[in-house]
CSV table of C-alpha atoms and ligand atoms in Angstrom, one decimal:
chain,number,residue,atom,x,y,z
Y,10,MET,CA,72.7,55.2,-32.4
Y,11,LYS,CA,74.1,57.0,-35.4
Y,12,LEU,CA,77.7,57.1,-36.8
Y,13,TYR,CA,78.8,59.7,-39.4
Y,14,GLY,CA,82.1,58.9,-41.0
Y,15,HIS,CA,83.9,57.3,-43.9
Y,16,PRO,CA,84.6,53.5,-44.0
Y,17,TYR,CA,88.2,53.8,-45.0
Y,18,SER,CA,89.0,56.5,-42.3
Y,19,SER,CA,91.0,55.1,-39.4
Y,20,CYS,CA,89.3,57.1,-36.7
Y,21,THR,CA,85.9,55.8,-38.2
Y,22,GLN,CA,87.3,52.3,-38.2
Y,23,LYS,CA,88.1,52.6,-34.6
Y,24,VAL,CA,84.4,53.1,-33.7
Y,25,LEU,CA,83.0,50.6,-36.2
Y,26,LEU,CA,85.3,47.8,-34.8
Y,27,THR,CA,84.2,48.8,-31.3
Y,28,LEU,CA,80.6,48.5,-32.1
Y,29,ALA,CA,81.2,45.1,-34.0
Y,30,GLU,CA,83.1,43.7,-31.2
Y,31,LYS,CA,80.4,44.6,-28.8
Y,32,GLY,CA,77.6,43.2,-31.0
Y,33,LEU,CA,75.9,46.8,-31.5
Y,34,LYS,CA,74.7,48.5,-34.6
Y,35,ALA,CA,74.7,52.0,-35.5
Y,36,ASP,CA,72.9,53.8,-38.5
Y,37,PHE,CA,75.8,54.7,-40.7
Y,38,THR,CA,75.9,57.9,-42.5
Y,39,PHE,CA,78.6,58.3,-45.3
Y,40,VAL,CA,80.4,61.6,-45.0
Y,41,ASP,CA,82.4,61.8,-48.2
Y,42,LEU,CA,85.9,63.2,-47.5
Y,43,ALA,CA,86.9,63.4,-51.2
Y,44,LYS,CA,84.3,65.7,-51.7
Y,45,GLY,CA,85.1,67.7,-48.7
Y,46,GLU,CA,81.6,66.9,-47.0
Y,47,GLN,CA,83.5,67.0,-43.4
Y,48,LYS,CA,83.8,70.7,-43.7
Y,49,SER,CA,80.0,71.3,-44.8
Y,50,PRO,CA,77.8,73.5,-42.3
Y,51,GLN,CA,75.8,70.3,-41.6
Y,52,HIS,CA,78.9,68.2,-40.5
Y,53,MET,CA,80.7,71.1,-38.6
Y,54,ALA,CA,77.5,71.3,-36.7
Y,55,ARG,CA,78.0,67.7,-35.3
Y,56,GLN,CA,81.9,68.0,-35.4
Y,57,PRO,CA,83.2,71.6,-35.0
Y,58,PHE,CA,86.8,70.5,-36.1
Y,59,GLY,CA,85.4,69.4,-39.5
Y,60,VAL,CA,86.7,65.8,-39.3
Y,61,VAL,CA,85.1,62.2,-39.0
Y,62,PRO,CA,83.6,60.5,-37.1
Y,63,ALA,CA,80.6,62.1,-35.2
Y,64,PHE,CA,78.2,60.0,-33.2
Y,65,GLU,CA,74.6,60.4,-31.8
Y,66,ASP,CA,72.9,58.3,-29.2
Y,67,ASP,CA,69.2,59.6,-29.3
Y,68,ASP,CA,69.8,63.4,-28.4
Y,69,PHE,CA,73.3,62.7,-27.0
Y,70,ARG,CA,75.9,63.7,-29.4
Y,71,MET,CA,79.7,63.5,-29.3
Y,72,TYR,CA,82.8,63.2,-31.5
Y,73,GLU,CA,86.5,62.1,-31.0
Y,74,SER,CA,86.8,58.2,-32.1
Y,75,GLN,CA,88.6,57.0,-29.0
Y,76,ALA,CA,86.0,59.0,-26.5
Y,77,ILE,CA,83.2,57.4,-28.6
Y,78,ALA,CA,84.6,53.7,-28.0
Y,79,ARG,CA,85.1,54.3,-24.4
Y,80,TYR,CA,81.4,55.7,-24.0
Y,81,LEU,CA,80.3,52.7,-25.9
Y,82,ASP,CA,82.2,50.2,-23.6
Y,83,ALA,CA,81.0,52.1,-20.5
Y,84,LYS,CA,77.6,52.1,-21.6
Y,85,TYR,CA,77.2,48.5,-22.7
Y,86,PRO,CA,78.5,45.7,-20.4
Y,87,GLN,CA,78.8,42.8,-23.0
Y,88,ASN,CA,82.2,41.9,-24.3
Y,89,LYS,CA,84.2,44.6,-22.2
Y,90,LEU,CA,87.0,46.1,-24.1
Y,91,ILE,CA,88.5,48.1,-21.2
Y,92,PRO,CA,90.2,45.7,-18.8
Y,93,GLY,CA,89.1,45.8,-14.9
Y,94,GLN,CA,92.4,44.4,-13.8
Y,95,ILE,CA,94.7,47.6,-12.9
Y,96,GLN,CA,97.9,46.7,-14.5
Y,97,ALA,CA,96.3,45.5,-17.8
Y,98,LEU,CA,94.5,48.8,-17.8
Y,99,GLY,CA,97.5,50.5,-17.3
Y,100,LYS,CA,99.2,48.6,-20.2
Y,101,MET,CA,96.2,49.2,-22.6
Y,102,GLU,CA,96.5,53.0,-21.8
Y,103,GLN,CA,100.3,52.9,-22.4
Y,104,TRP,CA,99.9,51.2,-25.8
Y,105,ILE,CA,96.9,53.6,-26.8
Y,106,SER,CA,99.1,56.5,-26.0
Y,107,ALA,CA,101.9,55.1,-27.8
Y,108,THR,CA,99.9,54.4,-30.9
Y,109,ASN,CA,98.6,57.9,-30.8
Y,110,SER,CA,101.9,59.6,-30.5
Y,111,TYR,CA,104.4,57.4,-32.4
Y,112,VAL,CA,102.3,54.9,-34.7
Y,113,ASN,CA,99.9,57.6,-36.3
Y,114,PRO,CA,102.3,60.3,-37.4
Y,115,PRO,CA,104.5,58.2,-39.8
Y,116,VAL,CA,101.6,56.1,-40.9
Y,117,ILE,CA,99.5,59.0,-41.9
Y,118,THR,CA,102.6,60.4,-43.8
Y,119,ILE,CA,102.7,57.2,-45.7
Y,120,LEU,CA,98.9,57.3,-46.3
Y,121,MET,CA,99.2,61.0,-47.7
Y,122,GLN,CA,102.4,60.5,-49.7
Y,123,LYS,CA,101.5,57.0,-51.3
Y,124,VAL,CA,97.7,56.7,-51.3
Y,125,LEU,CA,95.7,60.2,-50.9
Y,126,GLY,CA,98.2,62.4,-52.5
Y,127,PRO,CA,98.4,60.4,-55.8
Y,128,MET,CA,94.7,60.2,-55.7
Y,129,ARG,CA,94.4,64.0,-55.7
Y,130,GLY,CA,97.3,64.2,-58.7
Y,131,GLN,CA,100.2,65.0,-56.4
Y,132,GLN,CA,103.6,63.3,-56.7
Y,133,THR,CA,104.9,61.1,-53.8
Y,134,ASN,CA,107.9,62.5,-52.3
Y,135,GLN,CA,109.9,59.2,-51.7
Y,136,GLU,CA,112.0,61.1,-49.1
Y,137,LYS,CA,109.3,61.7,-46.8
Y,138,VAL,CA,108.1,57.9,-47.4
Y,139,ASN,CA,111.7,56.7,-46.5
Y,140,GLN,CA,112.0,58.6,-43.3
Y,141,ALA,CA,108.4,57.6,-42.3
Y,142,ILE,CA,109.2,54.0,-43.0
Y,143,GLN,CA,112.3,54.2,-41.0
Y,144,LYS,CA,110.3,55.8,-38.0
Y,145,ILE,CA,107.5,53.0,-38.2
Y,146,ARG,CA,109.8,50.3,-38.5
Y,147,PHE,CA,111.4,51.2,-35.1
Y,148,VAL,CA,108.2,51.7,-33.4
Y,149,LEU,CA,106.8,48.4,-34.8
Y,150,SER,CA,109.9,46.8,-33.3
Y,151,VAL,CA,108.9,48.0,-29.8
Y,152,PHE,CA,105.3,46.7,-30.2
Y,153,ASP,CA,106.9,43.4,-31.4
Y,154,LYS,CA,108.9,43.1,-28.3
Y,155,GLU,CA,105.9,43.6,-26.1
Y,156,LEU,CA,103.8,41.0,-28.0
Y,157,LEU,CA,106.5,38.5,-27.6
Y,158,SER,CA,105.3,37.4,-24.3
Y,159,LYS,CA,101.3,38.2,-24.6
Y,160,SER,CA,98.5,37.5,-27.0
Y,161,TYR,CA,97.3,41.2,-27.1
Y,162,LEU,CA,98.5,44.6,-26.1
Y,163,ALA,CA,96.9,44.8,-22.6
Y,164,GLY,CA,97.6,41.1,-21.8
Y,165,GLU,CA,95.5,38.0,-22.6
Y,166,GLU,CA,92.3,40.0,-23.2
Y,167,PHE,CA,91.7,41.8,-26.4
Y,168,SER,CA,91.1,45.5,-25.7
Y,169,LEU,CA,90.6,49.0,-27.1
Y,170,ALA,CA,94.6,49.3,-27.3
Y,171,ASP,CA,94.3,46.5,-30.1
Y,172,ILE,CA,91.3,48.1,-31.8
Y,173,PHE,CA,93.0,51.7,-31.9
Y,174,LEU,CA,96.0,50.0,-33.4
Y,175,MET,CA,94.5,47.8,-36.2
Y,176,PRO,CA,93.6,50.4,-38.7
Y,177,TYR,CA,97.1,51.9,-39.0
Y,178,LEU,CA,98.2,48.5,-40.0
Y,179,GLY,CA,95.4,48.5,-42.4
Y,180,ILE,CA,96.9,51.4,-43.9
Y,181,LEU,CA,100.2,50.0,-44.3
Y,182,LEU,CA,98.8,47.2,-46.2
Y,183,THR,CA,96.8,49.6,-48.5
Y,184,ALA,CA,99.9,51.5,-49.1
Y,185,LYS,CA,101.6,48.3,-49.9
Y,186,GLU,CA,104.0,48.5,-47.0
Y,187,GLY,CA,102.6,45.2,-45.5
Y,188,HIS,CA,106.2,44.0,-45.3
Y,189,LEU,CA,106.6,46.1,-42.3
Y,190,ILE,CA,104.3,43.9,-40.4
Y,191,GLU,CA,105.9,40.6,-41.7
Y,192,GLU,CA,109.2,41.7,-40.5
Y,193,PHE,CA,108.1,41.4,-36.9
Y,194,PRO,CA,107.2,37.7,-36.0
Y,195,SER,CA,105.3,38.6,-32.8
Y,196,LEU,CA,103.6,41.4,-34.4
Y,197,ASN,CA,102.7,39.4,-37.3
Y,198,ALA,CA,101.3,36.8,-35.1
Y,199,TRP,CA,99.3,39.3,-33.4
Y,200,TRP,CA,98.0,40.8,-36.7
Y,201,LYS,CA,96.8,37.4,-37.8
Y,202,ARG,CA,95.0,36.9,-34.6
Y,203,VAL,CA,93.0,40.4,-34.8
Y,204,SER,CA,92.6,40.5,-38.5
Y,205,THR,CA,90.8,37.2,-38.6
Y,206,ARG,CA,88.2,38.5,-36.0
Y,207,PRO,CA,85.0,39.1,-37.5
Y,208,SER,CA,84.8,42.7,-36.5
Y,209,TRP,CA,87.9,43.3,-39.1
Y,210,GLN,CA,86.5,41.1,-41.7
Y,211,ARG,CA,83.1,42.9,-41.6
Y,212,LEU,CA,85.0,46.3,-42.4
Y,213,HIS,CA,86.5,44.7,-45.5
Y,214,GLN,CA,83.4,43.0,-46.9
S,535,GSH,N1,90.9,62.9,-33.0
S,535,GSH,C1,90.1,62.8,-34.0
S,535,GSH,C2,90.7,62.8,-35.3
S,535,GSH,C3,89.6,62.8,-36.6
S,535,GSH,C4,90.2,62.8,-37.8
S,535,GSH,O1,91.5,63.3,-38.1
S,535,GSH,N2,89.5,62.4,-39.0
S,535,GSH,C5,90.1,62.3,-40.2
S,535,GSH,C6,89.9,60.8,-40.8
S,535,GSH,S1,90.8,59.5,-40.1
S,535,GSH,C7,89.3,63.2,-41.1
S,535,GSH,O2,88.2,63.3,-41.1
S,535,GSH,N3,90.1,64.0,-42.1
S,535,GSH,C8,89.6,64.5,-43.1
S,535,GSH,C9,90.1,66.1,-42.9
S,535,GSH,O3,91.0,66.3,-42.2
S,535,GSH,O4,89.7,67.0,-43.6
S,535,GSH,C10,89.3,61.5,-33.8
S,535,GSH,O5,89.9,60.5,-33.3
S,535,GSH,O6,88.1,61.1,-34.1
């Protein structure tokens, strides 16, 4: 198997975490986002939208991080990351959708304004950061309530819903907004549980 991506990209991390959780290895090819390599003809042939990650399993090629993670879980039976129990499955899908719809946009705004923009010489727009912080604070409060009564988002089993949320909390830490996690006791306890897993630790070696 081959994975083309960038280790700091949240989308690449979703696949790296899935591989690690399932005890799988893929040859990793670094696509330098800072140099715009994701827009090169070579990479666009793998991922026509010009983003990472892209994935190959022998002569089978695919892209879209969440689809790749589901493919890996369907192909390899060990350490299942998609629950078989129907209500846990429903909850997993609910939280994946909530992460995509409500967590991703404000966290990406914070990333662009506080980390990537300044790396490119752009000034942080503090007004945009403040608005994004207000939005993500509310969203995290909703996740926090859910985690009051369970260990993981889908229930008592770790699942893709946890994996797909983790990289966004990693971004908050990188952007020095980790206080947003600490404000919410159940979310914070969940974060301690998932971020001490070997799969997350390996991303940060
Ligand atoms: N829905 C896609 C999103 C891919 C995506 O937006 N990747 C980002 C990194 S997380 C990227 O390559 N950004 C570079 C760019 O937009 O040029 C997936 O989940 O794979």
